[in-house]
Every structure is written in structure tokens, then in C-alpha cells.
Amino acid sequence: MTYPPHGYPPPPPQPYSTGPEQFSVAPTKSSALKWVLLGVVVLVALVVAAGAVFYLARDRGATEASQIRSGDCLTEIPDSSRVLYVKTVGCDQPHKGEVFAVLPLPDGDFPGDAAVVKYADKCAPALAQYSPDAKGESGIQLFVLYPTADSWQRGDRTVTCIATSKNPRTGKLR
């Protein structure tokens, strides 16, 4: 028997096996399967969240601001002109705003805030046409919803003109 150099003893003999367990490896889950399961869980969570938001918005009479039309009435006037949802109600119910015009902007690139605000100047003449007597009513004011650069990217191309009153009213302006 020969020993390795430097006087080290030889390594102990390795155990040898002749059965299939020699090459068996503990089973592991595929990385791809983990990602698929995670994706399914995330997708289900998103669907549930979107459904809850839709249900709550719809349940409260909320309408997408870009979907309101001339003749629709609003229970409250938004705090700003940059809103996603407004609460609509039948005009025979108490309300603080009535949509009297929805003015489409020309297609193309976003014209800029100044051009959109200038386009909103068309609301006053539109109110006179919609309800000639509205100017004579005390407390009737104008409120305008208009697209922003961000909402333009989502397809918002309208200026929405709303006649508002400080105190709730019932019935249409006409």
C-alpha cells in the first residue's frame, strides 16, 4: 500500500451502492410553477379589487366623469375639475349641478392646458342656448370638467359644461 505524499493517510473508502437510491434527489417544485401560481394569485386579487371598486362606485350612483352627458344631474359639484367619478342623480331629485353641454375637442395630440381652458370659454354661450332663462336665476354658476394631458392619453376628448347652484334644486333648468 502506498501513501500520498507528505505522510497523509489515505482517505477512507467511499460507500458504494448499487440501488437506484444512489442517484435520487429530493423532489423540488419547479420555479416556473411558483411564478405561475404567484401570477394567478395576483390576478385574482386584482380582479377582486377592481370588482369592489366598481361595485362601490356604481352603488353610490357614481359615473365616470368622461361618461356624463348633457341633461345629467350631479348631486354634488367636484372639488376640482380633475375628477374620475361624479355622483349622478335623476334631475327630479335634489341636485347641485346639471350638465348642459359636452363639447368635443378636435382629435390629435393634447393641445395643452391653455388651449383646453380657452375652449372651455364656449360653455357660457352654450348655457344661453340650453336655457335662456338661466342667466336670470340667482346663484347659477358655471363649472367645467376638461381633459388633462393624462386623461387625454386615456381617450378623454371633451369639455363638460355644468350649471351649478349653491343650494340643491329639483327639475331641469329649461
CSV table of C-alpha atoms in Angstrom, one decimal:
chain,number,residue,atom,x,y,z
A,1,MET,CA,0.0,0.0,0.0
A,2,THR,CA,1.3,3.4,-0.9
A,3,TYR,CA,0.6,6.6,1.0
A,4,PRO,CA,0.1,10.0,-0.5
A,5,PRO,CA,3.0,12.5,-0.2
A,6,HIS,CA,3.6,14.3,2.9
A,7,GLY,CA,2.6,11.5,5.1
A,8,TYR,CA,-1.1,12.0,4.9
A,9,PRO,CA,-3.2,8.9,5.4
A,10,PRO,CA,-5.3,7.8,2.6
A,11,PRO,CA,-9.0,8.9,2.5
A,12,PRO,CA,-11.5,6.4,3.9
A,13,PRO,CA,-13.2,4.2,1.4
A,14,GLN,CA,-16.4,5.7,-0.1
A,15,PRO,CA,-19.6,3.8,0.4
A,16,TYR,CA,-20.9,2.4,-2.8
A,17,SER,CA,-24.4,1.5,-3.5
A,18,THR,CA,-25.9,-0.5,-6.3
A,19,GLY,CA,-29.6,0.5,-5.9
A,20,PRO,CA,-31.5,3.4,-7.5
A,21,GLU,CA,-31.4,5.5,-4.3
A,22,GLN,CA,-27.8,6.3,-5.1
A,23,PHE,CA,-28.8,8.9,-7.6
A,24,SER,CA,-32.1,10.0,-6.2
A,25,VAL,CA,-32.6,13.7,-5.4
A,26,ALA,CA,-35.3,15.1,-3.1
A,27,PRO,CA,-38.2,16.4,-5.3
A,28,THR,CA,-38.4,20.2,-5.7
A,29,LYS,CA,-41.1,22.3,-7.1
A,30,SER,CA,-40.4,24.0,-10.4
A,31,SER,CA,-39.5,27.6,-10.4
A,32,ALA,CA,-41.9,28.2,-13.3
A,33,LEU,CA,-44.7,26.6,-11.3
A,34,LYS,CA,-44.1,29.0,-8.4
A,35,TRP,CA,-44.3,32.0,-10.8
A,36,VAL,CA,-47.5,30.7,-12.4
A,37,LEU,CA,-49.1,30.3,-9.0
A,38,LEU,CA,-48.0,33.7,-7.9
A,39,GLY,CA,-49.3,35.2,-11.1
A,40,VAL,CA,-52.7,33.5,-10.6
A,41,VAL,CA,-52.9,34.8,-7.0
A,42,VAL,CA,-52.1,38.4,-8.1
A,43,LEU,CA,-54.6,38.2,-11.0
A,44,VAL,CA,-57.4,37.0,-8.7
A,45,ALA,CA,-56.5,39.8,-6.2
A,46,LEU,CA,-56.6,42.4,-8.9
A,47,VAL,CA,-60.0,41.2,-10.2
A,48,VAL,CA,-61.5,41.2,-6.7
A,49,ALA,CA,-60.2,44.7,-6.0
A,50,ALA,CA,-61.4,46.1,-9.4
A,51,GLY,CA,-64.8,44.4,-8.8
A,52,ALA,CA,-65.0,46.0,-5.3
A,53,VAL,CA,-64.2,49.5,-6.7
A,54,PHE,CA,-66.7,49.1,-9.5
A,55,TYR,CA,-69.4,47.9,-7.1
A,56,LEU,CA,-68.8,50.7,-4.6
A,57,ALA,CA,-68.7,53.3,-7.3
A,58,ARG,CA,-71.8,52.0,-9.0
A,59,ASP,CA,-73.6,51.5,-5.8
A,60,ARG,CA,-73.3,55.2,-4.9
A,61,GLY,CA,-74.5,56.5,-8.2
A,62,ALA,CA,-71.0,57.3,-9.4
A,63,THR,CA,-70.4,57.7,-13.1
A,64,GLU,CA,-67.1,58.1,-14.8
A,65,ALA,CA,-66.7,61.8,-15.4
A,66,SER,CA,-65.9,61.2,-19.1
A,67,GLN,CA,-69.3,59.4,-19.5
A,68,ILE,CA,-71.7,62.1,-18.3
A,69,ARG,CA,-73.9,63.6,-20.9
A,70,SER,CA,-75.9,66.7,-21.5
A,71,GLY,CA,-79.0,66.6,-19.3
A,72,ASP,CA,-77.4,64.6,-16.5
A,73,CYS,CA,-77.6,66.0,-13.0
A,74,LEU,CA,-75.0,65.8,-10.2
A,75,THR,CA,-75.7,65.5,-6.5
A,76,GLU,CA,-72.5,67.4,-5.6
A,77,ILE,CA,-70.0,69.5,-7.5
A,78,PRO,CA,-66.5,68.1,-7.5
A,79,ASP,CA,-63.8,69.9,-5.6
A,80,SER,CA,-61.7,70.3,-8.7
A,81,SER,CA,-62.0,69.9,-12.5
A,82,ARG,CA,-59.7,66.9,-12.4
A,83,VAL,CA,-62.0,64.1,-11.3
A,84,LEU,CA,-62.6,60.5,-12.3
A,85,TYR,CA,-66.1,59.9,-11.0
A,86,VAL,CA,-69.1,62.1,-10.3
A,87,LYS,CA,-72.3,61.2,-8.4
A,88,THR,CA,-75.3,61.4,-10.7
A,89,VAL,CA,-79.0,61.5,-9.8
A,90,GLY,CA,-82.2,62.0,-11.7
A,91,CYS,CA,-82.9,65.7,-12.2
A,92,ASP,CA,-86.2,65.3,-10.4
A,93,GLN,CA,-84.1,64.6,-7.2
A,94,PRO,CA,-82.3,67.3,-5.3
A,95,HIS,CA,-79.0,68.1,-7.1
A,96,LYS,CA,-76.4,70.9,-7.3
A,97,GLY,CA,-75.4,70.6,-10.9
A,98,GLU,CA,-76.8,70.0,-14.4
A,99,VAL,CA,-74.7,69.1,-17.4
A,100,PHE,CA,-75.8,71.3,-20.2
A,101,ALA,CA,-73.1,70.8,-22.8
A,102,VAL,CA,-70.4,68.3,-23.7
A,103,LEU,CA,-68.1,69.9,-26.2
A,104,PRO,CA,-65.8,67.5,-28.2
A,105,LEU,CA,-62.2,68.7,-28.7
A,106,PRO,CA,-60.5,68.1,-32.1
A,107,ASP,CA,-58.6,64.8,-32.3
A,108,GLY,CA,-54.8,64.8,-32.4
A,109,ASP,CA,-52.1,65.5,-29.8
A,110,PHE,CA,-53.0,67.1,-26.5
A,111,PRO,CA,-53.4,70.8,-27.3
A,112,GLY,CA,-52.1,71.9,-23.9
A,113,ASP,CA,-53.8,73.3,-20.8
A,114,ALA,CA,-54.1,76.8,-22.1
A,115,ALA,CA,-55.9,75.7,-25.3
A,116,VAL,CA,-58.3,73.5,-23.4
A,117,VAL,CA,-59.2,76.3,-21.0
A,118,LYS,CA,-59.7,78.6,-23.9
A,119,TYR,CA,-62.0,76.0,-25.5
A,120,ALA,CA,-64.0,75.9,-22.2
A,121,ASP,CA,-65.0,79.6,-22.9
A,122,LYS,CA,-67.6,78.1,-25.2
A,123,CYS,CA,-69.6,77.0,-22.1
A,124,ALA,CA,-71.2,80.4,-21.4
A,125,PRO,CA,-72.8,80.7,-24.9
A,126,ALA,CA,-73.8,77.0,-24.7
A,127,LEU,CA,-75.7,77.7,-21.4
A,128,ALA,CA,-77.6,80.6,-23.0
A,129,GLN,CA,-78.7,78.3,-25.8
A,130,TYR,CA,-79.6,75.4,-23.5
A,131,SER,CA,-81.5,77.6,-21.0
A,132,PRO,CA,-82.0,81.2,-22.0
A,133,ASP,CA,-83.5,82.0,-18.5
A,134,ALA,CA,-80.6,80.5,-16.6
A,135,LYS,CA,-78.7,83.9,-16.6
A,136,GLY,CA,-81.6,85.4,-14.8
A,137,GLU,CA,-81.7,82.8,-12.0
A,138,SER,CA,-79.7,83.9,-8.9
A,139,GLY,CA,-77.0,81.5,-7.8
A,140,ILE,CA,-76.5,79.7,-11.2
A,141,GLN,CA,-72.8,79.5,-11.9
A,142,LEU,CA,-70.6,77.6,-14.4
A,143,PHE,CA,-68.3,74.6,-13.6
A,144,VAL,CA,-66.2,72.9,-16.2
A,145,LEU,CA,-64.6,69.5,-16.4
A,146,TYR,CA,-61.9,69.3,-19.0
A,147,PRO,CA,-59.2,66.8,-20.1
A,148,THR,CA,-55.7,66.8,-18.8
A,149,ALA,CA,-52.6,65.5,-20.6
A,150,ASP,CA,-53.0,62.3,-18.6
A,151,SER,CA,-56.7,61.8,-19.3
A,152,TRP,CA,-56.2,62.7,-23.0
A,153,GLN,CA,-54.0,59.6,-23.2
A,154,ARG,CA,-56.9,57.5,-21.9
A,155,GLY,CA,-59.2,59.0,-24.6
A,156,ASP,CA,-60.8,61.9,-22.8
A,157,ARG,CA,-61.5,64.5,-25.5
A,158,THR,CA,-64.4,66.5,-24.1
A,159,VAL,CA,-65.1,69.7,-22.2
A,160,THR,CA,-68.1,69.2,-20.0
A,161,CYS,CA,-70.1,72.3,-19.0
A,162,ILE,CA,-72.1,72.2,-15.8
A,163,ALA,CA,-74.6,74.7,-14.4
A,164,THR,CA,-74.3,74.7,-10.6
A,165,SER,CA,-76.3,76.1,-7.8
A,166,LYS,CA,-75.1,76.6,-4.2
A,167,ASN,CA,-78.4,75.1,-2.8
A,168,PRO,CA,-79.8,71.9,-4.1
A,169,ARG,CA,-82.6,72.2,-6.7
A,170,THR,CA,-85.0,69.8,-8.3
A,171,GLY,CA,-86.0,69.8,-12.0
A,172,LYS,CA,-84.1,70.8,-15.1
A,173,LEU,CA,-83.0,74.4,-16.0
A,174,ARG,CA,-85.1,74.6,-19.1
